[in-house]
Coordinates of C-alpha atoms in Angstrom, one line a residue:
M2 CA 15.1 -3.4 26.6
N3 CA 16.5 -2.7 23.1
W4 CA 13.2 -2.8 21.1
N5 CA 14.9 -2.6 17.7
D6 CA 17.0 -5.7 18.5
L7 CA 13.8 -7.5 19.6
A8 CA 12.0 -6.4 16.5
Q9 CA 14.8 -7.6 14.2
N10 CA 14.9 -10.9 16.0
I11 CA 11.1 -11.3 15.6
L12 CA 11.3 -10.4 11.9
D13 CA 14.2 -12.8 11.3
N14 CA 12.3 -15.7 13.0
V15 CA 9.1 -15.2 11.1
G16 CA 10.8 -15.6 7.7
G17 CA 12.0 -12.1 7.1
T18 CA 10.4 -9.1 5.3
S19 CA 9.3 -11.2 2.3
N20 CA 7.1 -13.4 4.5
V21 CA 5.2 -10.6 6.3
K22 CA 1.9 -9.6 4.6
N23 CA 0.6 -7.3 7.3
A24 CA 1.4 -6.2 10.8
T25 CA -0.9 -4.7 13.4
H26 CA -1.2 -4.7 17.2
C27 CA -3.8 -4.7 20.0
A28 CA -3.4 -3.9 23.7
T29 CA -0.7 -6.5 24.4
R30 CA 0.1 -8.4 21.1
L31 CA 2.0 -7.9 17.9
R32 CA -0.3 -9.4 15.3
L33 CA 1.5 -10.6 12.1
T34 CA -0.2 -12.0 9.0
L35 CA 2.3 -14.2 7.2
Y36 CA 2.4 -15.6 3.7
D37 CA 3.8 -18.9 4.9
D38 CA 3.2 -19.8 8.6
S39 CA 5.6 -22.7 8.4
K40 CA 8.5 -20.3 8.1
A41 CA 7.9 -18.9 11.6
D42 CA 10.0 -20.4 14.3
K43 CA 7.6 -20.0 17.3
D44 CA 10.0 -21.7 19.7
K45 CA 12.8 -19.2 19.0
I46 CA 10.5 -16.2 19.2
D47 CA 9.0 -17.5 22.5
K48 CA 12.5 -17.5 24.0
L49 CA 13.4 -13.9 23.1
S50 CA 13.8 -11.5 26.0
G51 CA 10.7 -9.3 26.1
V52 CA 8.4 -11.9 24.5
L53 CA 5.8 -13.4 26.9
G54 CA 4.4 -15.9 24.5
V55 CA 3.5 -16.8 20.9
V56 CA 0.2 -18.1 19.6
N57 CA -1.1 -18.7 16.1
Q58 CA -4.8 -17.7 16.2
G59 CA -7.3 -16.4 13.7
G60 CA -4.9 -16.7 10.8
Q61 CA -2.3 -14.5 12.6
L62 CA 0.9 -15.1 14.4
Q63 CA 0.5 -13.2 17.7
V64 CA 3.5 -12.3 19.7
I65 CA 2.6 -11.3 23.2
I66 CA 4.6 -8.4 24.5
G67 CA 2.5 -6.9 27.2
N68 CA 2.1 -3.3 28.2
D69 CA 5.1 -2.1 26.1
I70 CA 3.5 -3.3 22.8
P71 CA 3.5 0.3 21.3
K72 CA 7.3 0.4 21.6
A73 CA 7.7 -3.0 20.2
Y74 CA 5.3 -2.3 17.3
D75 CA 7.0 1.0 16.4
A76 CA 10.4 -0.7 16.4
F77 CA 9.0 -3.6 14.3
M78 CA 7.7 -1.2 11.7
N79 CA 10.9 0.8 11.8
V80 CA 13.1 -2.3 11.3
Y81 CA 10.7 -3.6 8.6
K82 CA 10.8 -0.4 6.5
I83 CA 14.6 -0.3 6.7
G84 CA 14.5 -3.7 5.0
G85 CA 13.2 -1.9 1.9
V86 CA 9.9 -3.7 1.7
V87 CA 6.4 -2.1 1.9
L88 CA 3.7 -4.0 3.7
E89 CA 1.3 -5.4 1.2
D90 CA -2.3 -4.5 1.3
E91 CA -4.3 -7.7 1.9
S92 CA -6.5 -6.8 -1.0
K93 CA -3.5 -7.2 -3.3
T94 CA -2.6 -10.8 -2.4
T95 CA -2.4 -13.4 -5.2
E96 CA -5.4 -15.4 -6.2
K97 CA -3.8 -18.5 -4.7
E98 CA -3.4 -16.8 -1.3
T99 CA -6.9 -15.4 -1.5
E100 CA -8.3 -18.9 -1.9
K101 CA -6.5 -20.1 1.2
K102 CA -9.5 -20.1 3.6
K103 CA -9.4 -20.0 7.3
K104 CA -11.3 -22.5 9.4
P105 CA -14.9 -21.3 9.9
L106 CA -14.6 -20.8 13.7
S107 CA -11.2 -18.9 13.3
A108 CA -12.7 -16.8 10.5
A109 CA -15.8 -15.9 12.6
L110 CA -13.7 -15.0 15.7
D111 CA -11.3 -13.0 13.6
I112 CA -14.3 -11.0 12.1
I113 CA -15.9 -10.4 15.5
A114 CA -12.6 -9.3 17.1
G115 CA -11.7 -7.1 14.1
I116 CA -15.1 -5.3 14.4
F117 CA -15.2 -4.8 18.2
I118 CA -11.6 -4.2 19.1
P119 CA -11.5 -0.7 17.7
V120 CA -14.9 0.2 19.3
I121 CA -14.3 -1.1 22.8
P122 CA -12.0 1.8 24.1
V123 CA -14.6 4.5 23.3
M124 CA -17.4 2.3 24.8
A125 CA -15.2 1.7 27.9
G126 CA -14.6 5.4 28.4
S127 CA -18.2 6.3 28.0
G128 CA -19.3 3.5 30.3
V129 CA -17.0 4.6 33.0
L130 CA -18.2 8.2 32.7
K131 CA -21.8 7.0 32.9
A132 CA -21.0 4.8 36.0
L133 CA -19.2 7.7 37.7
L134 CA -22.2 10.0 37.0
S135 CA -24.5 7.4 38.7
V136 CA -22.2 7.3 41.8
I137 CA -22.0 11.1 42.0
A138 CA -25.7 11.5 41.7
M139 CA -26.5 8.8 44.3
L140 CA -24.1 10.5 46.7
G141 CA -25.9 13.8 46.1
W142 CA -22.7 15.5 44.8
I143 CA -24.6 16.7 41.7
S144 CA -28.2 17.3 40.9
T145 CA -29.6 15.3 38.0
T146 CA -31.5 18.4 36.9
S147 CA -28.4 20.5 36.5
Q148 CA -27.2 21.2 33.0
T149 CA -23.7 19.9 33.8
Y150 CA -25.2 16.5 34.7
Q151 CA -27.5 16.5 31.7
I152 CA -24.6 17.3 29.3
L153 CA -22.3 14.7 30.7
N154 CA -25.1 12.2 30.7
F155 CA -25.9 12.6 27.0
V156 CA -22.2 12.6 26.3
S157 CA -21.9 9.2 28.1
N158 CA -24.9 7.9 26.1
T159 CA -23.7 9.2 22.7
V160 CA -21.6 6.2 21.7
F161 CA -24.3 3.8 22.6
Y162 CA -27.1 5.7 20.8
F163 CA -25.0 6.0 17.6
L164 CA -23.6 2.4 18.0
P165 CA -25.1 1.3 14.6
V166 CA -23.1 4.1 12.9
I167 CA -19.9 3.3 14.8
L168 CA -20.1 -0.4 14.2
A169 CA -21.0 0.2 10.5
H170 CA -17.6 1.9 10.1
S171 CA -15.7 -0.8 12.0
A172 CA -17.5 -3.5 10.1
S173 CA -16.8 -1.8 6.8
V174 CA -13.1 -2.1 7.5
K175 CA -13.4 -5.8 8.2
F176 CA -15.8 -6.6 5.3
K177 CA -13.9 -4.2 2.9
T178 CA -16.9 -2.0 2.0
N179 CA -17.1 1.7 1.4
P180 CA -17.0 3.1 5.0
Y181 CA -19.1 6.2 4.2
I182 CA -21.9 4.2 2.5
S183 CA -21.7 1.8 5.5
M184 CA -22.1 4.7 8.0
V185 CA -25.1 6.1 6.0
L186 CA -26.8 2.7 6.3
G187 CA -26.1 2.7 10.0
A188 CA -27.3 6.3 10.4
M189 CA -30.6 5.7 8.6
L190 CA -31.6 3.1 11.2
I191 CA -31.5 5.8 13.9
D192 CA -32.5 8.8 11.8
P193 CA -34.8 11.1 13.8
N194 CA -37.3 11.1 11.0
F195 CA -37.5 7.3 11.0
V196 CA -37.8 7.2 14.8
Q197 CA -40.6 9.8 14.6
M198 CA -42.4 7.7 11.9
I199 CA -42.3 4.7 14.1
A200 CA -43.7 6.7 17.1
Q201 CA -46.5 8.1 14.9
A202 CA -47.3 4.7 13.4
A203 CA -47.5 3.1 16.9
K204 CA -49.7 5.9 18.1
S205 CA -52.1 5.6 15.2
H206 CA -51.9 1.8 15.0
S207 CA -50.9 2.1 11.3
T208 CA -48.2 0.4 9.2
I209 CA -45.1 2.0 7.6
K210 CA -44.6 0.9 4.0
L211 CA -41.7 1.2 1.6
F212 CA -42.5 0.4 -2.1
G213 CA -45.8 -1.0 -0.8
L214 CA -44.0 -3.5 1.5
P215 CA -44.4 -3.3 5.3
V216 CA -41.4 -2.0 7.3
T217 CA -40.9 -3.6 10.7
Q218 CA -41.4 -0.9 13.4
T219 CA -38.3 -1.4 15.6
N220 CA -36.1 1.0 17.4
Y221 CA -32.5 0.2 16.3
G222 CA -30.8 2.7 18.6
S223 CA -27.9 1.0 20.5
S224 CA -28.5 -2.2 18.5
V225 CA -25.6 -4.5 17.5
V226 CA -26.7 -7.4 15.3
P227 CA -28.8 -5.6 12.7
I228 CA -26.1 -3.3 11.3
L229 CA -23.5 -6.2 11.3
L230 CA -25.8 -8.2 9.1
V231 CA -26.5 -5.1 6.9
I232 CA -22.8 -4.5 6.2
W233 CA -22.1 -8.2 5.6
V234 CA -24.8 -8.2 2.9
L235 CA -23.4 -4.9 1.6
S236 CA -20.0 -6.6 1.1
Y237 CA -21.7 -8.8 -1.6
I238 CA -23.9 -6.1 -3.1
E239 CA -21.3 -3.3 -3.5
P240 CA -18.7 -5.2 -5.6
L241 CA -21.5 -6.6 -7.8
I242 CA -22.8 -3.1 -8.5
N243 CA -19.4 -1.7 -9.0
K244 CA -18.7 -4.4 -11.5
I245 CA -21.8 -3.7 -13.5
V246 CA -21.6 0.1 -13.6
P247 CA -19.2 1.6 -16.1
K248 CA -16.2 3.4 -14.6
V249 CA -17.1 6.7 -16.3
V250 CA -20.3 7.1 -14.2
R251 CA -19.4 4.8 -11.3
I252 CA -18.7 7.6 -8.8
I253 CA -22.3 8.7 -8.9
I254 CA -24.4 5.9 -10.2
A255 CA -22.9 3.1 -8.1
P256 CA -23.6 4.7 -4.7
L257 CA -27.1 5.6 -6.0
L258 CA -27.9 2.0 -6.9
I259 CA -26.3 0.7 -3.7
L260 CA -28.7 2.9 -1.7
L261 CA -31.7 2.0 -3.8
V262 CA -31.0 -1.7 -3.3
M263 CA -29.8 -1.7 0.3
T264 CA -32.5 0.6 1.7
P265 CA -35.5 -1.8 1.1
L266 CA -33.3 -4.8 2.0
T267 CA -32.2 -3.1 5.2
F268 CA -35.6 -1.9 6.4
I269 CA -37.8 -4.8 5.2
V270 CA -35.5 -7.8 5.5
I271 CA -32.0 -7.6 7.0
A272 CA -32.4 -5.2 10.0
P273 CA -35.6 -6.9 11.2
I274 CA -33.9 -10.3 11.1
G275 CA -31.0 -8.8 13.0
A276 CA -33.3 -7.3 15.6
W277 CA -35.1 -10.7 16.0
L278 CA -31.7 -12.4 16.5
G279 CA -30.7 -9.8 19.0
D280 CA -33.9 -10.2 20.9
G281 CA -33.5 -14.0 20.7
L282 CA -30.0 -13.8 22.2
A283 CA -31.3 -11.7 25.1
A284 CA -34.2 -14.1 25.6
I285 CA -31.8 -17.1 25.8
I286 CA -29.6 -15.3 28.3
G287 CA -32.7 -14.4 30.3
W288 CA -33.9 -18.0 30.2
I289 CA -30.5 -19.3 31.5
N290 CA -30.5 -16.8 34.2
G291 CA -34.0 -17.7 35.2
Y292 CA -33.1 -21.4 35.7
A293 CA -29.4 -21.4 36.4
G294 CA -28.3 -17.8 37.1
W295 CA -25.1 -19.0 38.8
A296 CA -23.9 -20.9 35.8
I297 CA -22.7 -18.2 33.4
P298 CA -20.4 -16.3 35.8
L299 CA -19.0 -19.6 37.1
I300 CA -18.2 -20.9 33.6
V301 CA -16.7 -17.5 32.4
G302 CA -14.8 -17.0 35.6
A303 CA -13.2 -20.4 35.3
L304 CA -12.6 -20.5 31.6
S305 CA -11.7 -16.9 30.8
P306 CA -7.9 -17.7 30.4
L307 CA -8.8 -20.3 27.7
L308 CA -11.3 -18.0 26.1
V309 CA -8.6 -15.2 25.9
M310 CA -6.1 -17.6 24.4
T311 CA -8.5 -18.6 21.6
G312 CA -10.0 -15.2 21.1
M313 CA -13.5 -16.4 21.9
H314 CA -14.0 -13.7 24.5
Y315 CA -14.7 -11.3 21.7
A316 CA -17.7 -13.3 20.7
L317 CA -19.0 -13.1 24.3
I318 CA -18.3 -9.4 24.4
S319 CA -20.5 -8.9 21.3
V320 CA -23.3 -10.9 23.0
A321 CA -22.9 -8.8 26.2
I322 CA -23.1 -5.5 24.3
N323 CA -26.3 -6.8 22.7
N324 CA -27.8 -7.7 26.1
L325 CA -26.9 -4.3 27.5
A326 CA -28.7 -2.7 24.6
K327 CA -31.8 -4.9 25.0
V328 CA -32.3 -5.2 28.8
G329 CA -29.8 -2.7 30.3
W330 CA -27.6 -5.2 32.1
E331 CA -25.4 -8.2 31.4
N332 CA -23.8 -11.0 33.4
I333 CA -22.2 -12.7 30.4
V334 CA -18.7 -11.1 30.4
G335 CA -18.4 -8.5 33.1
P336 CA -18.8 -10.5 36.4
G337 CA -16.9 -13.6 35.2
M338 CA -14.0 -11.9 33.5
L339 CA -13.6 -9.4 36.4
V340 CA -13.0 -12.2 39.0
S341 CA -10.9 -14.1 36.5
N342 CA -8.6 -11.2 35.9
I343 CA -8.2 -10.7 39.7
A344 CA -7.5 -14.5 40.1
Q345 CA -4.9 -14.3 37.4
G346 CA -3.2 -11.5 39.3
G347 CA -3.5 -13.5 42.6
A348 CA -1.8 -16.6 41.1
A349 CA 1.0 -14.6 39.6
L350 CA 1.6 -12.7 42.8
A351 CA 1.7 -16.0 44.7
V352 CA 4.4 -17.2 42.3
A353 CA 6.4 -14.0 43.2
T354 CA 5.9 -14.7 46.9
K355 CA 7.0 -18.3 46.7
T356 CA 9.9 -18.3 44.2
K357 CA 13.5 -17.6 45.1
D358 CA 14.4 -16.7 41.5
S359 CA 14.8 -12.9 41.4
K360 CA 13.8 -12.6 37.7
L361 CA 10.6 -14.7 38.2
K362 CA 9.8 -12.7 41.4
A363 CA 10.0 -9.4 39.5
L364 CA 8.0 -10.9 36.6
G365 CA 5.3 -12.2 39.0
I366 CA 4.9 -8.9 40.7
S367 CA 4.8 -6.8 37.6
T368 CA 2.4 -9.1 35.7
G369 CA 0.3 -9.8 38.8
I370 CA -0.3 -6.1 39.3
S371 CA -1.1 -5.6 35.6
A372 CA -3.6 -8.5 35.7
V373 CA -5.4 -7.0 38.8
L374 CA -5.6 -3.7 36.9
G375 CA -7.2 -5.6 33.9
I376 CA -4.4 -6.5 31.5
T377 CA -4.0 -10.2 32.0
E378 CA -2.0 -11.4 29.0
P379 CA 1.4 -10.7 30.5
A380 CA 0.5 -12.7 33.6
L381 CA -1.2 -15.4 31.5
Y382 CA 1.6 -16.0 29.0
G383 CA 4.6 -14.8 31.0
V384 CA 3.9 -16.7 34.3
N385 CA 0.7 -18.7 34.6
L386 CA 0.6 -20.6 31.4
R387 CA 4.3 -21.1 31.3
Y388 CA 4.4 -22.8 34.7
K389 CA 0.9 -24.5 34.5
N390 CA 0.1 -24.6 38.2
P391 CA -0.6 -20.9 38.4
L392 CA -3.0 -21.3 35.5
I393 CA -4.9 -24.0 37.3
A394 CA -5.0 -22.0 40.5
S395 CA -6.3 -18.9 38.7
M396 CA -9.0 -20.9 36.9
I397 CA -10.1 -22.4 40.2
G398 CA -10.1 -19.0 41.9
G399 CA -12.0 -17.4 39.0
G400 CA -14.6 -20.2 39.1
I401 CA -15.1 -19.8 42.9
G402 CA -15.5 -16.1 42.6
G403 CA -17.8 -16.5 39.6
L404 CA -20.0 -18.9 41.4
F405 CA -20.4 -16.4 44.3
L406 CA -21.4 -13.6 41.8
G407 CA -23.8 -16.0 40.0
I408 CA -25.5 -17.0 43.2
M409 CA -25.9 -13.4 44.3
G410 CA -27.2 -12.4 40.8
V411 CA -24.4 -9.8 40.2
R412 CA -24.9 -7.8 37.0
R413 CA -22.9 -5.2 35.1
F414 CA -24.8 -2.1 33.8
Q415 CA -22.2 -0.5 31.5
Q416 CA -19.8 -1.8 28.9
V417 CA -16.4 -1.2 30.5
P418 CA -13.2 -3.2 30.8
P419 CA -13.3 -5.9 33.6
V420 CA -10.9 -4.0 35.8
L421 CA -10.9 -2.6 39.4
L422 CA -11.7 0.9 38.1
S423 CA -14.8 -0.4 36.4
L424 CA -16.4 -1.4 39.7
P425 CA -18.8 1.6 39.5
S426 CA -20.4 -0.1 36.5
F427 CA -21.8 -2.6 39.0
I428 CA -23.9 0.0 40.8
G429 CA -27.6 -0.3 39.9
N430 CA -30.4 1.3 41.8
D431 CA -28.5 0.8 45.1
F432 CA -25.0 -0.4 46.2
R433 CA -26.0 -4.0 47.0
N434 CA -24.9 -5.3 43.6
F435 CA -21.6 -3.3 43.9
W436 CA -20.7 -4.7 47.3
F437 CA -21.3 -8.3 46.1
A438 CA -19.0 -7.6 43.2
V439 CA -16.3 -6.4 45.6
I440 CA -16.7 -9.5 47.8
G441 CA -16.5 -11.7 44.7
L442 CA -13.2 -10.1 43.8
V443 CA -11.7 -10.7 47.2
I444 CA -12.8 -14.3 47.2
S445 CA -11.3 -15.0 43.7
F446 CA -8.0 -13.3 44.6
I447 CA -7.6 -15.1 48.0
A448 CA -8.6 -18.5 46.5
A449 CA -6.1 -18.2 43.6
Y450 CA -3.3 -16.9 45.8
V451 CA -3.7 -19.6 48.5
I452 CA -4.1 -22.4 46.0
Q453 CA -1.0 -21.4 44.1
L454 CA 1.0 -21.1 47.3
F455 CA 0.2 -24.7 48.2
M456 CA 0.7 -26.0 44.6
G457 CA 4.1 -24.3 44.1
I458 CA 6.1 -24.5 40.9
P459 CA 7.6 -27.9 39.9
E460 CA 11.4 -27.7 40.2
E461 CA 11.9 -28.9 36.6
L462 CA 9.7 -26.0 35.3
K463 CA 11.6 -23.2 37.1
P464 CA 13.4 -20.9 34.7
K465 CA 17.0 -21.8 34.0
A466 CA 19.7 -19.2 33.4
D467 CA 20.2 -18.5 29.7
K468 CA 23.5 -20.0 28.5
K469 CA 25.7 -17.6 26.6
V470 CA 27.0 -18.6 23.3
E471 CA 30.6 -19.8 23.3
E472 CA 33.4 -17.6 22.1
K473 CA 33.2 -17.1 18.3
H474 CA 34.9 -15.3 15.4
V475 CA 33.0 -13.9 12.5
L476 CA 34.9 -13.7 9.2
S477 CA 34.6 -10.7 6.9
P478 CA 32.2 -11.4 4.0
L479 CA 34.1 -8.9 1.8
A480 CA 37.4 -7.2 1.2
G481 CA 37.9 -3.5 1.9
E482 CA 38.6 -1.0 4.6
V483 CA 37.1 -1.6 8.1
E484 CA 35.5 1.4 9.8
E485 CA 33.8 1.9 13.2
L486 CA 30.1 1.4 12.9
S487 CA 29.6 4.6 14.8
D488 CA 31.2 6.5 11.9
V489 CA 28.6 5.4 9.4
N490 CA 26.5 8.3 8.1
N491 CA 23.2 6.7 9.1
V492 CA 21.8 6.9 12.6
V493 CA 20.1 3.5 12.3
F494 CA 23.4 1.8 11.8
S495 CA 25.7 4.1 13.7
Q496 CA 23.6 3.8 16.9
G497 CA 23.3 0.0 16.6
M498 CA 19.6 -0.1 16.1
L499 CA 19.8 -3.1 13.9
G500 CA 22.7 -4.8 15.7
K501 CA 26.3 -4.5 16.6
G502 CA 29.3 -5.1 14.3
A503 CA 31.5 -3.2 11.9
A504 CA 31.4 -1.3 8.6
V505 CA 33.5 -2.2 5.5
F506 CA 34.2 0.2 2.6
P507 CA 34.4 -2.4 -0.2
T508 CA 37.2 -2.8 -2.8
D509 CA 35.7 -5.3 -5.2
G510 CA 32.1 -5.8 -4.0
K511 CA 32.1 -9.6 -3.7
I512 CA 30.2 -10.9 -0.8
Y513 CA 31.1 -14.4 0.5
A514 CA 29.4 -16.5 3.2
P515 CA 31.5 -16.0 6.4
F516 CA 30.2 -19.3 7.8
G517 CA 27.8 -22.2 7.1
A518 CA 24.3 -20.8 7.3
K519 CA 20.8 -20.5 6.0
V520 CA 19.8 -17.4 4.1
R521 CA 16.9 -16.1 6.3
V522 CA 16.5 -12.7 4.6
F523 CA 17.1 -11.9 1.0
N524 CA 15.0 -9.8 -1.4
S525 CA 15.6 -11.0 -4.9
D526 CA 14.4 -7.7 -6.4
T527 CA 16.6 -5.2 -4.4
K528 CA 19.4 -7.7 -3.6
H529 CA 20.9 -5.1 -1.2
A530 CA 20.9 -7.0 2.1
I531 CA 21.4 -10.6 3.2
G532 CA 20.3 -12.1 6.5
L533 CA 22.1 -15.2 7.6
A534 CA 21.5 -17.6 10.5
S535 CA 24.5 -19.8 11.3
T536 CA 24.3 -23.4 12.5
D537 CA 25.8 -22.3 15.9
G538 CA 23.6 -19.4 16.8
V539 CA 25.0 -16.3 15.1
E540 CA 22.5 -14.2 13.2
L541 CA 24.2 -11.8 10.7
L542 CA 22.9 -9.0 8.5
I543 CA 25.1 -7.9 5.6
H544 CA 23.7 -4.6 4.3
C545 CA 25.4 -3.4 1.1
G546 CA 25.4 0.4 1.0
L547 CA 23.2 3.1 2.4
D548 CA 19.8 3.6 0.9
T549 CA 20.7 1.2 -2.0
V550 CA 17.3 -0.3 -1.8
K551 CA 16.3 2.6 -4.0
L552 CA 18.4 1.1 -6.9
D553 CA 15.9 -1.8 -7.2
G554 CA 18.8 -4.2 -7.8
K555 CA 20.7 -2.2 -10.3
G556 CA 24.4 -2.8 -9.9
F557 CA 23.8 -6.1 -8.0
T558 CA 24.2 -9.7 -9.1
S559 CA 22.9 -12.4 -6.8
H560 CA 24.0 -16.0 -6.5
I561 CA 21.6 -17.1 -3.7
K562 CA 17.9 -17.1 -2.9
Q563 CA 15.7 -17.0 0.2
D564 CA 16.0 -20.0 2.5
Q565 CA 19.1 -21.4 0.7
D566 CA 21.8 -23.1 2.7
V567 CA 25.3 -21.8 2.1
K568 CA 28.7 -23.0 3.0
K569 CA 31.7 -20.9 4.3
G570 CA 33.3 -19.2 1.3
D571 CA 30.4 -19.5 -1.1
L572 CA 30.0 -16.4 -3.3
M573 CA 26.6 -15.0 -2.4
L574 CA 26.5 -11.6 -4.1
E575 CA 28.4 -9.2 -6.3
F576 CA 27.9 -5.5 -6.6
D577 CA 29.7 -2.6 -8.2
P578 CA 30.9 0.0 -5.6
E579 CA 31.8 2.5 -8.3
F580 CA 28.4 2.3 -10.0
I581 CA 26.7 2.8 -6.6
S582 CA 28.9 5.8 -5.9
Q583 CA 28.1 7.3 -9.3
Q584 CA 24.4 6.9 -8.5
G585 CA 24.9 9.1 -5.4
Y586 CA 24.9 6.3 -2.8
D587 CA 27.4 5.3 -0.2
P588 CA 28.7 1.7 -0.9
T589 CA 29.8 1.2 2.7
T590 CA 28.7 -2.3 3.8
M591 CA 27.5 -3.0 7.3
V592 CA 28.2 -6.4 8.9
L593 CA 25.9 -6.7 11.9
V594 CA 25.1 -9.3 14.5
T595 CA 21.4 -8.9 14.9
N596 CA 21.0 -11.2 17.9
A597 CA 23.5 -9.1 19.9
N598 CA 21.6 -9.7 23.2
D599 CA 22.9 -13.3 23.1
F600 CA 26.5 -12.2 23.6
D601 CA 28.3 -10.3 26.3
E602 CA 30.7 -8.6 23.9
I603 CA 30.8 -7.9 20.2
K604 CA 33.7 -5.9 18.8
S605 CA 35.7 -5.4 15.6
V606 CA 39.0 -7.3 15.7
K607 CA 40.8 -4.8 13.5
L608 CA 40.4 -1.5 11.7
G609 CA 42.0 -0.7 8.3
K610 CA 42.4 -3.1 5.4
I611 CA 40.9 -6.5 5.5
Q612 CA 40.6 -9.4 3.0
S613 CA 37.6 -11.6 2.4
L614 CA 37.2 -14.3 5.0
D615 CA 39.7 -12.7 7.4
T616 CA 38.5 -12.4 11.0
L617 CA 36.3 -9.3 11.4
L618 CA 34.3 -9.7 14.6
Y619 CA 35.0 -11.2 18.0
L620 CA 32.0 -12.5 19.9
R621 CA 31.8 -13.9 23.4

C-alpha cells in the first residue's frame, strides 16, 4: 500500500488543503474537520484502495482505515504540509464558522467521545493488570500480603482513584479551559485533607462548612460526572474572568479569582449535583437489572454495530465507568459489546469461508480475526456493512449471545476493551461469571457464523473487478526541458510520494490547462501548486518549483481560483523562473498523476525540449 498516494487522494477528494480545518485520528479512523462538508466526495473516497468506509459523524468526516491508521495519518499530515498550508486551530475560525452549530445529539456525542477516547487506553491497561492480579491471587501464585502484590495492586488502582484529575485534563481540552486549573479542581475533590475532613465529620456527626455554607460530604474518588460538570461550568467562568481582569495582572489575578469562584461552586453546588446524577444513573441501571437483567446485554449485543457507527457507544462507556465507580461492576457495555465483537468476527469469517473471490476471502479473514481481537471497524465497514447480510447475521448472533449473558447475570468488574484478552475482567469472587462469559462468546460466534453461511452474499453485491482507465495522453502544461522525476532534488517528488509523472525546467513560466478539468486544489495566497481533476478520471498536480510556497505568491500571477472549471489550453498561471532562481529556489515544475494507482503504467513520452500542450505523459 502506497500511503502517500492514498493520503493525496483523500486530500484531493475532501476539497484540498484549503478545506481542511483539522485532522486527527483514533484507533481505526482518520477524522477530518472540514470547512465545507459539501466539497467532500464520499463516494470516491469510499472506493479508494485502503479505505474501508466513510461516515460523516459528530461534525467530522471519518475515513475508516483499520489497524494501519497510524501510517495513513502520518502520510496525510506529510502530504498536507507539503501543500504549504498549516492546519488551522479551531479557536481561530471565523465568526460565521463558529456560529455554525452542530445538532445537539451530535455535539453531545462528540464531547463525550472527545473526553473519554484519550483516557480509555490507560484505563484499559490498568483494568487488565487488576484483572490479572485477581487471577494470579485466586490461583495462589502470589500472596496478597506480599509487597509485590500490594505495589502492583495500587498501581492498577491509581488511574481510577485519580480519575477526577485525569478527566479534568481531558475535559479541559474539549471545553477549551486551562488544563492546569482544571486539574487542580479535579485534585481538590480527592485531596487527602478533604477526605480526612469528611471522615472526621462523619465520625463526629458534624457538618463541613465553606463561607458558612454546608459542604456535601461525598467521596469523589473514582467519580466521573462531578468533574465533567465542574469543567463545563469552568468553560463559562474562565473566559468571563479573563475578559474582566486587565492583561497586566491577568497571569496572577485571573487564576486567583477563578479558584475563589470555582471552589465554593464546586464543593457546594456542582460536584454534589454531579454525585447525585452519578448515583441516579447507577440506581436506574440497578432497577433495570432487578426487573429485566437480561435486557441490557441483549440490546447492546444486537445493536452495537449501529452504536459504533453513530458514536453512541462512547455515551454508554461513560455510564459504564460511572457504574464501576459506584457499585464495582457493570453490564452496560462489557458483556454486550464483547459478544457483539465476536459475532462481527464470526460473520466476516463466514464470508471468507463462503466466497470464491480471493480478495474478499483475504479481507474476510483479516478483518474477522481483527474483530475477534476487539477492533471491529475493519470488519464492520469493510465486509459486514458493505454486503448487508453479514451485518444482519452479526447483530442476530450478538443479540443471542447477549441474551444468554443477561439471563446468567454476567458482569464486568474492570474497565477494559471488550476483547478476548479482557476475559479476566469477568472474574469476580469465583470463576462462575467468567465461564458464563466464555460460553456467551462461543454462542455468539457460532450463531453469527452459521447464520451468515446460510444467508450468503447476494450475487449482485459481490465485489466487481476495478476497471482500469483507458489509454490516455497527458499534455505538458508548460514549455521547457523535460527531466526524469527521479532526478529532482527533493525526495518527496523524486521517490514518487505525491504521484508519478515528469519534471519540466520551464522556459517562460506559463501554465496552461492540459485538459478540461475542475481546479480541485489551488491556494490563492501561495499560487505555487494546482490540482486538477479531469472529466475522464485523471488527477494531476502541477507543482511550480521546489519550496516556492515560502515565496507567499511573489513572482506568481494566477488566472484561476479554487473549484473553477477550465478548458484545455486555458492559461491558468504565470510565474517568473528567473525571479524564483534569484530568490534561491529551483523553478523546476513537477507534473504528477496523483491517482497513479488507477493506472498500470505512467511514463514520460519524451525527455528534452517540449512545447506547451505537447504530449508529456503516457497513461494506460
